Amino acid sequence: MLRVLVADDQDLFRAGFGLILGSQPDMEVVGEAADGESAVAAAVELRPDVVVMDVRMPGMNGIEATRLICAATTAKVLVLTMFDLDEYVYDAVRAGASGFLLKDIRRDELAGAVRTIAAGDSLLSPAATRRLLEDLVRRPSHDVAPRLAARLGELTDRERETLRLVARGLSNAEIATELVVTEHTVKTHVSRMLTKLALRDRVQAVAFAYESGLVVAGGSDIGDHAHD
């Protein structure tokens, strides 16, 4: 049974999300919060598997709440907002969120997103993914890339290749086909890559790949010998 905490300052959204998720046979809504500070306190006390987090809330916003929750608990955070703005996507990912979706998703998509995140995968809407990558490309990286690139030395060649393919948005099955290995082997590579780089999930791996310079924007040029 997945334990879910819903944080939103609007009563209707909070109640609606709670009703949708609470009606799922594999989910239990263990708590609700109307602001960021309450969300952090509830996450620490209730230890949910997933926190559904609004961005704009009074006092502490959802981004800062996400940062604190990810630092203090093992909960995965799914950020939901009505505002598809660049800084929200980037800041949510940097804060540790495992997913970012707009509030206009269907009820089955919401439940599916919670399951995806709870299973250890990551989730970004196509629009959010595009904006995240565009934002990473725009940001100055002269002081970031060398420091992050040094950490790539901890990876084996196959783990680096796996990171490149993850950054392209490929699933484990697609990566297995690309590398001509089993899906189980891909899962092992992904797990080791995340552990060595101290990353929470695939969303952060995508951000790391771009920030470190391993992957560059523009067409199919995603790194040296990406398809060799």
Coordinates of C-alpha atoms in Angstrom, one line a residue:
M1 CA 0.0 0.0 0.0
L2 CA 1.5 3.3 -1.1
R3 CA 1.3 6.1 1.6
V4 CA 0.6 9.5 0.0
L5 CA 0.7 13.0 1.5
V6 CA -1.1 15.8 -0.4
A7 CA 0.1 19.4 0.0
D8 CA -1.9 22.2 -1.6
D9 CA -3.2 25.5 -0.2
Q10 CA -6.4 25.3 -2.1
D11 CA -9.1 23.2 -0.4
L12 CA -10.7 22.0 -3.5
F13 CA -7.5 20.7 -5.1
R14 CA -6.3 19.2 -1.9
A15 CA -9.7 17.4 -1.3
G16 CA -9.9 16.4 -5.0
F17 CA -6.4 14.9 -5.1
G18 CA -7.0 13.1 -1.8
L19 CA -10.3 11.7 -3.1
I20 CA -8.8 10.4 -6.4
L21 CA -5.7 8.9 -4.8
G22 CA -7.5 7.5 -1.7
S23 CA -9.9 5.6 -4.0
Q24 CA -7.1 3.7 -5.6
P25 CA -6.8 0.1 -4.3
D26 CA -3.1 0.4 -3.7
M27 CA -3.0 3.8 -2.1
E28 CA -3.7 5.4 1.2
V29 CA -3.7 9.2 1.8
V30 CA -2.1 9.5 5.2
G31 CA -2.2 13.2 5.5
E32 CA -2.8 16.7 4.0
A33 CA -1.1 20.0 4.3
A34 CA -2.1 23.5 3.3
D35 CA 1.4 25.1 3.3
G36 CA 5.0 24.2 2.9
E37 CA 5.9 24.2 6.5
S38 CA 3.1 21.9 7.4
A39 CA 4.0 19.6 4.5
V40 CA 7.5 19.2 5.8
A41 CA 6.3 18.5 9.3
A42 CA 3.8 16.0 8.1
A43 CA 6.3 14.3 5.8
V44 CA 8.8 13.9 8.7
E45 CA 6.1 12.6 11.1
L46 CA 4.1 10.4 8.7
R47 CA 6.9 9.1 6.4
P48 CA 4.8 8.9 3.2
D49 CA 6.1 7.1 0.1
V50 CA 5.1 10.0 -2.1
V51 CA 4.3 13.7 -1.5
V52 CA 2.0 15.4 -4.0
M53 CA 3.3 19.0 -3.8
D54 CA 1.9 22.3 -5.0
V55 CA 4.4 25.0 -5.8
R56 CA 2.6 28.2 -4.8
M57 CA 1.6 28.1 -1.2
P58 CA 1.7 30.7 1.6
G59 CA 4.8 31.0 3.7
M60 CA 7.2 28.3 2.7
N61 CA 6.6 27.5 -1.0
G62 CA 6.5 24.0 -2.5
I63 CA 10.1 24.2 -3.9
E64 CA 11.7 24.9 -0.5
A65 CA 9.4 22.3 1.1
T66 CA 10.5 19.7 -1.5
R67 CA 14.2 20.5 -0.7
L68 CA 13.7 20.0 3.0
I69 CA 11.6 16.8 2.6
C70 CA 14.1 15.2 0.2
A71 CA 16.9 16.0 2.6
A72 CA 15.1 14.7 5.7
T73 CA 13.1 11.7 4.4
T74 CA 13.1 9.0 1.7
A75 CA 9.8 10.3 0.3
K76 CA 9.5 11.0 -3.4
V77 CA 8.0 14.3 -4.4
L78 CA 5.6 14.8 -7.3
V79 CA 5.3 18.5 -8.0
L80 CA 1.9 19.7 -9.4
T81 CA 1.2 23.2 -10.5
M82 CA -1.0 25.3 -12.7
F83 CA 1.9 27.3 -13.8
D84 CA 4.2 25.8 -16.5
L85 CA 7.1 28.2 -15.9
D86 CA 10.7 27.5 -16.6
E87 CA 12.1 28.4 -13.1
Y88 CA 9.6 26.0 -11.5
V89 CA 10.7 23.1 -13.5
Y90 CA 14.4 23.7 -12.9
D91 CA 14.1 24.6 -9.2
A92 CA 11.8 21.6 -8.5
V93 CA 14.3 19.2 -10.1
R94 CA 17.2 20.8 -8.2
A95 CA 15.3 20.6 -5.0
G96 CA 15.0 16.8 -5.5
A97 CA 11.5 16.4 -7.0
S98 CA 11.1 13.1 -8.9
G99 CA 8.3 14.5 -11.1
F100 CA 6.7 17.6 -12.4
L101 CA 3.2 17.8 -13.9
L102 CA 0.5 20.3 -14.6
K103 CA -2.7 20.2 -12.6
D104 CA -4.8 19.7 -15.8
I105 CA -3.8 16.0 -16.0
R106 CA -6.5 13.4 -15.9
R107 CA -7.3 11.4 -12.7
D108 CA -5.8 8.2 -14.1
E109 CA -2.6 10.1 -15.0
L110 CA -2.3 11.4 -11.5
A111 CA -2.6 7.9 -10.0
G112 CA -0.2 6.6 -12.6
A113 CA 2.3 9.3 -11.8
V114 CA 2.3 8.5 -8.1
R115 CA 2.9 4.8 -8.9
T116 CA 5.7 5.7 -11.3
I117 CA 7.5 7.8 -8.8
A118 CA 7.0 5.3 -5.9
A119 CA 8.5 2.6 -8.1
G120 CA 11.7 4.7 -8.3
D121 CA 11.3 6.1 -11.8
S122 CA 11.0 9.7 -12.7
L123 CA 8.3 11.7 -14.5
L124 CA 8.3 14.9 -16.4
S125 CA 5.6 16.1 -18.8
P126 CA 7.0 16.5 -22.3
A127 CA 6.7 20.3 -22.1
A128 CA 8.5 20.3 -18.7
T129 CA 11.3 18.1 -20.0
R130 CA 11.8 20.5 -23.0
R131 CA 11.8 23.5 -20.7
L132 CA 14.2 21.9 -18.3
L133 CA 16.7 21.1 -21.0
E134 CA 16.4 24.5 -22.6
D135 CA 17.0 26.1 -19.3
L136 CA 20.0 24.0 -18.6
V137 CA 21.5 25.0 -21.9
R138 CA 20.9 28.7 -21.3
R139 CA 22.4 28.7 -17.9
P140 CA 26.2 29.6 -17.7
S141 CA 28.1 26.4 -16.9
H142 CA 31.7 27.6 -16.9
D143 CA 31.9 27.2 -13.1
V144 CA 29.8 24.1 -13.0
A145 CA 30.8 21.8 -15.8
P146 CA 34.5 21.2 -14.8
R147 CA 33.5 20.3 -11.2
L148 CA 30.7 18.0 -12.3
A149 CA 32.7 16.5 -15.2
A150 CA 35.3 15.4 -12.7
R151 CA 32.7 13.2 -11.1
L152 CA 32.1 11.4 -14.4
G153 CA 35.5 9.8 -13.8
E154 CA 33.9 7.6 -11.2
L155 CA 31.8 5.9 -13.8
T156 CA 32.7 3.0 -16.0
D157 CA 32.5 3.5 -19.8
R158 CA 29.2 1.5 -19.9
E159 CA 27.8 3.6 -17.0
R160 CA 28.7 6.8 -18.8
E161 CA 27.0 5.5 -22.0
T162 CA 23.9 4.5 -19.9
L163 CA 23.8 8.1 -18.5
R164 CA 23.9 9.5 -22.0
L165 CA 21.0 7.4 -23.1
V166 CA 19.0 8.2 -19.9
A167 CA 19.6 11.9 -20.7
R168 CA 18.1 11.3 -24.2
G169 CA 14.9 10.1 -22.4
L170 CA 15.2 6.4 -23.3
S171 CA 13.5 3.8 -21.1
N172 CA 15.4 0.8 -19.7
A173 CA 14.0 -1.4 -22.4
E174 CA 15.1 1.0 -25.1
I175 CA 18.6 1.4 -23.5
A176 CA 18.8 -2.4 -23.4
T177 CA 18.1 -2.5 -27.2
E178 CA 20.7 0.2 -27.9
L179 CA 23.4 -1.4 -25.8
V180 CA 22.5 -5.0 -26.8
V181 CA 22.2 -6.1 -23.2
T182 CA 19.4 -7.3 -21.0
E183 CA 17.0 -4.9 -19.2
H184 CA 18.2 -6.3 -15.9
T185 CA 21.8 -5.3 -16.8
V186 CA 20.5 -1.8 -17.7
K187 CA 18.8 -1.5 -14.3
T188 CA 22.1 -2.4 -12.6
H189 CA 24.0 0.2 -14.7
V190 CA 21.4 2.9 -13.8
S191 CA 21.4 2.0 -10.1
R192 CA 25.2 2.1 -9.9
M193 CA 25.4 5.3 -11.9
L194 CA 22.9 7.1 -9.6
T195 CA 24.7 5.8 -6.5
K196 CA 28.2 6.9 -7.7
L197 CA 27.0 10.3 -8.7
A198 CA 24.8 10.7 -5.5
L199 CA 21.7 11.3 -7.6
R200 CA 18.2 10.5 -6.4
D201 CA 16.7 9.5 -9.8
R202 CA 16.6 9.8 -13.5
V203 CA 15.4 13.4 -13.5
Q204 CA 18.5 14.5 -11.7
A205 CA 20.6 12.3 -13.9
V206 CA 19.3 14.2 -17.0
A207 CA 20.1 17.5 -15.3
F208 CA 23.6 16.2 -14.3
A209 CA 24.3 15.0 -17.8
Y210 CA 23.6 18.4 -19.3
E211 CA 25.3 20.4 -16.6
S212 CA 28.4 18.3 -16.7
G213 CA 28.8 18.7 -20.4
L214 CA 28.5 14.9 -21.0
V215 CA 25.5 15.6 -23.2
V216 CA 25.1 18.7 -25.3
A217 CA 22.0 20.2 -26.8
G218 CA 21.2 20.1 -30.5
G219 CA 20.2 17.3 -32.8
S220 CA 21.8 13.9 -32.3
D221 CA 25.1 15.2 -31.1
I222 CA 24.7 14.0 -27.5
G223 CA 28.2 13.1 -26.7
D224 CA 31.3 11.5 -28.1
H225 CA 30.6 8.0 -29.6
A226 CA 27.1 7.9 -28.2
H227 CA 26.1 5.2 -30.7
D228 CA 29.4 3.3 -31.0

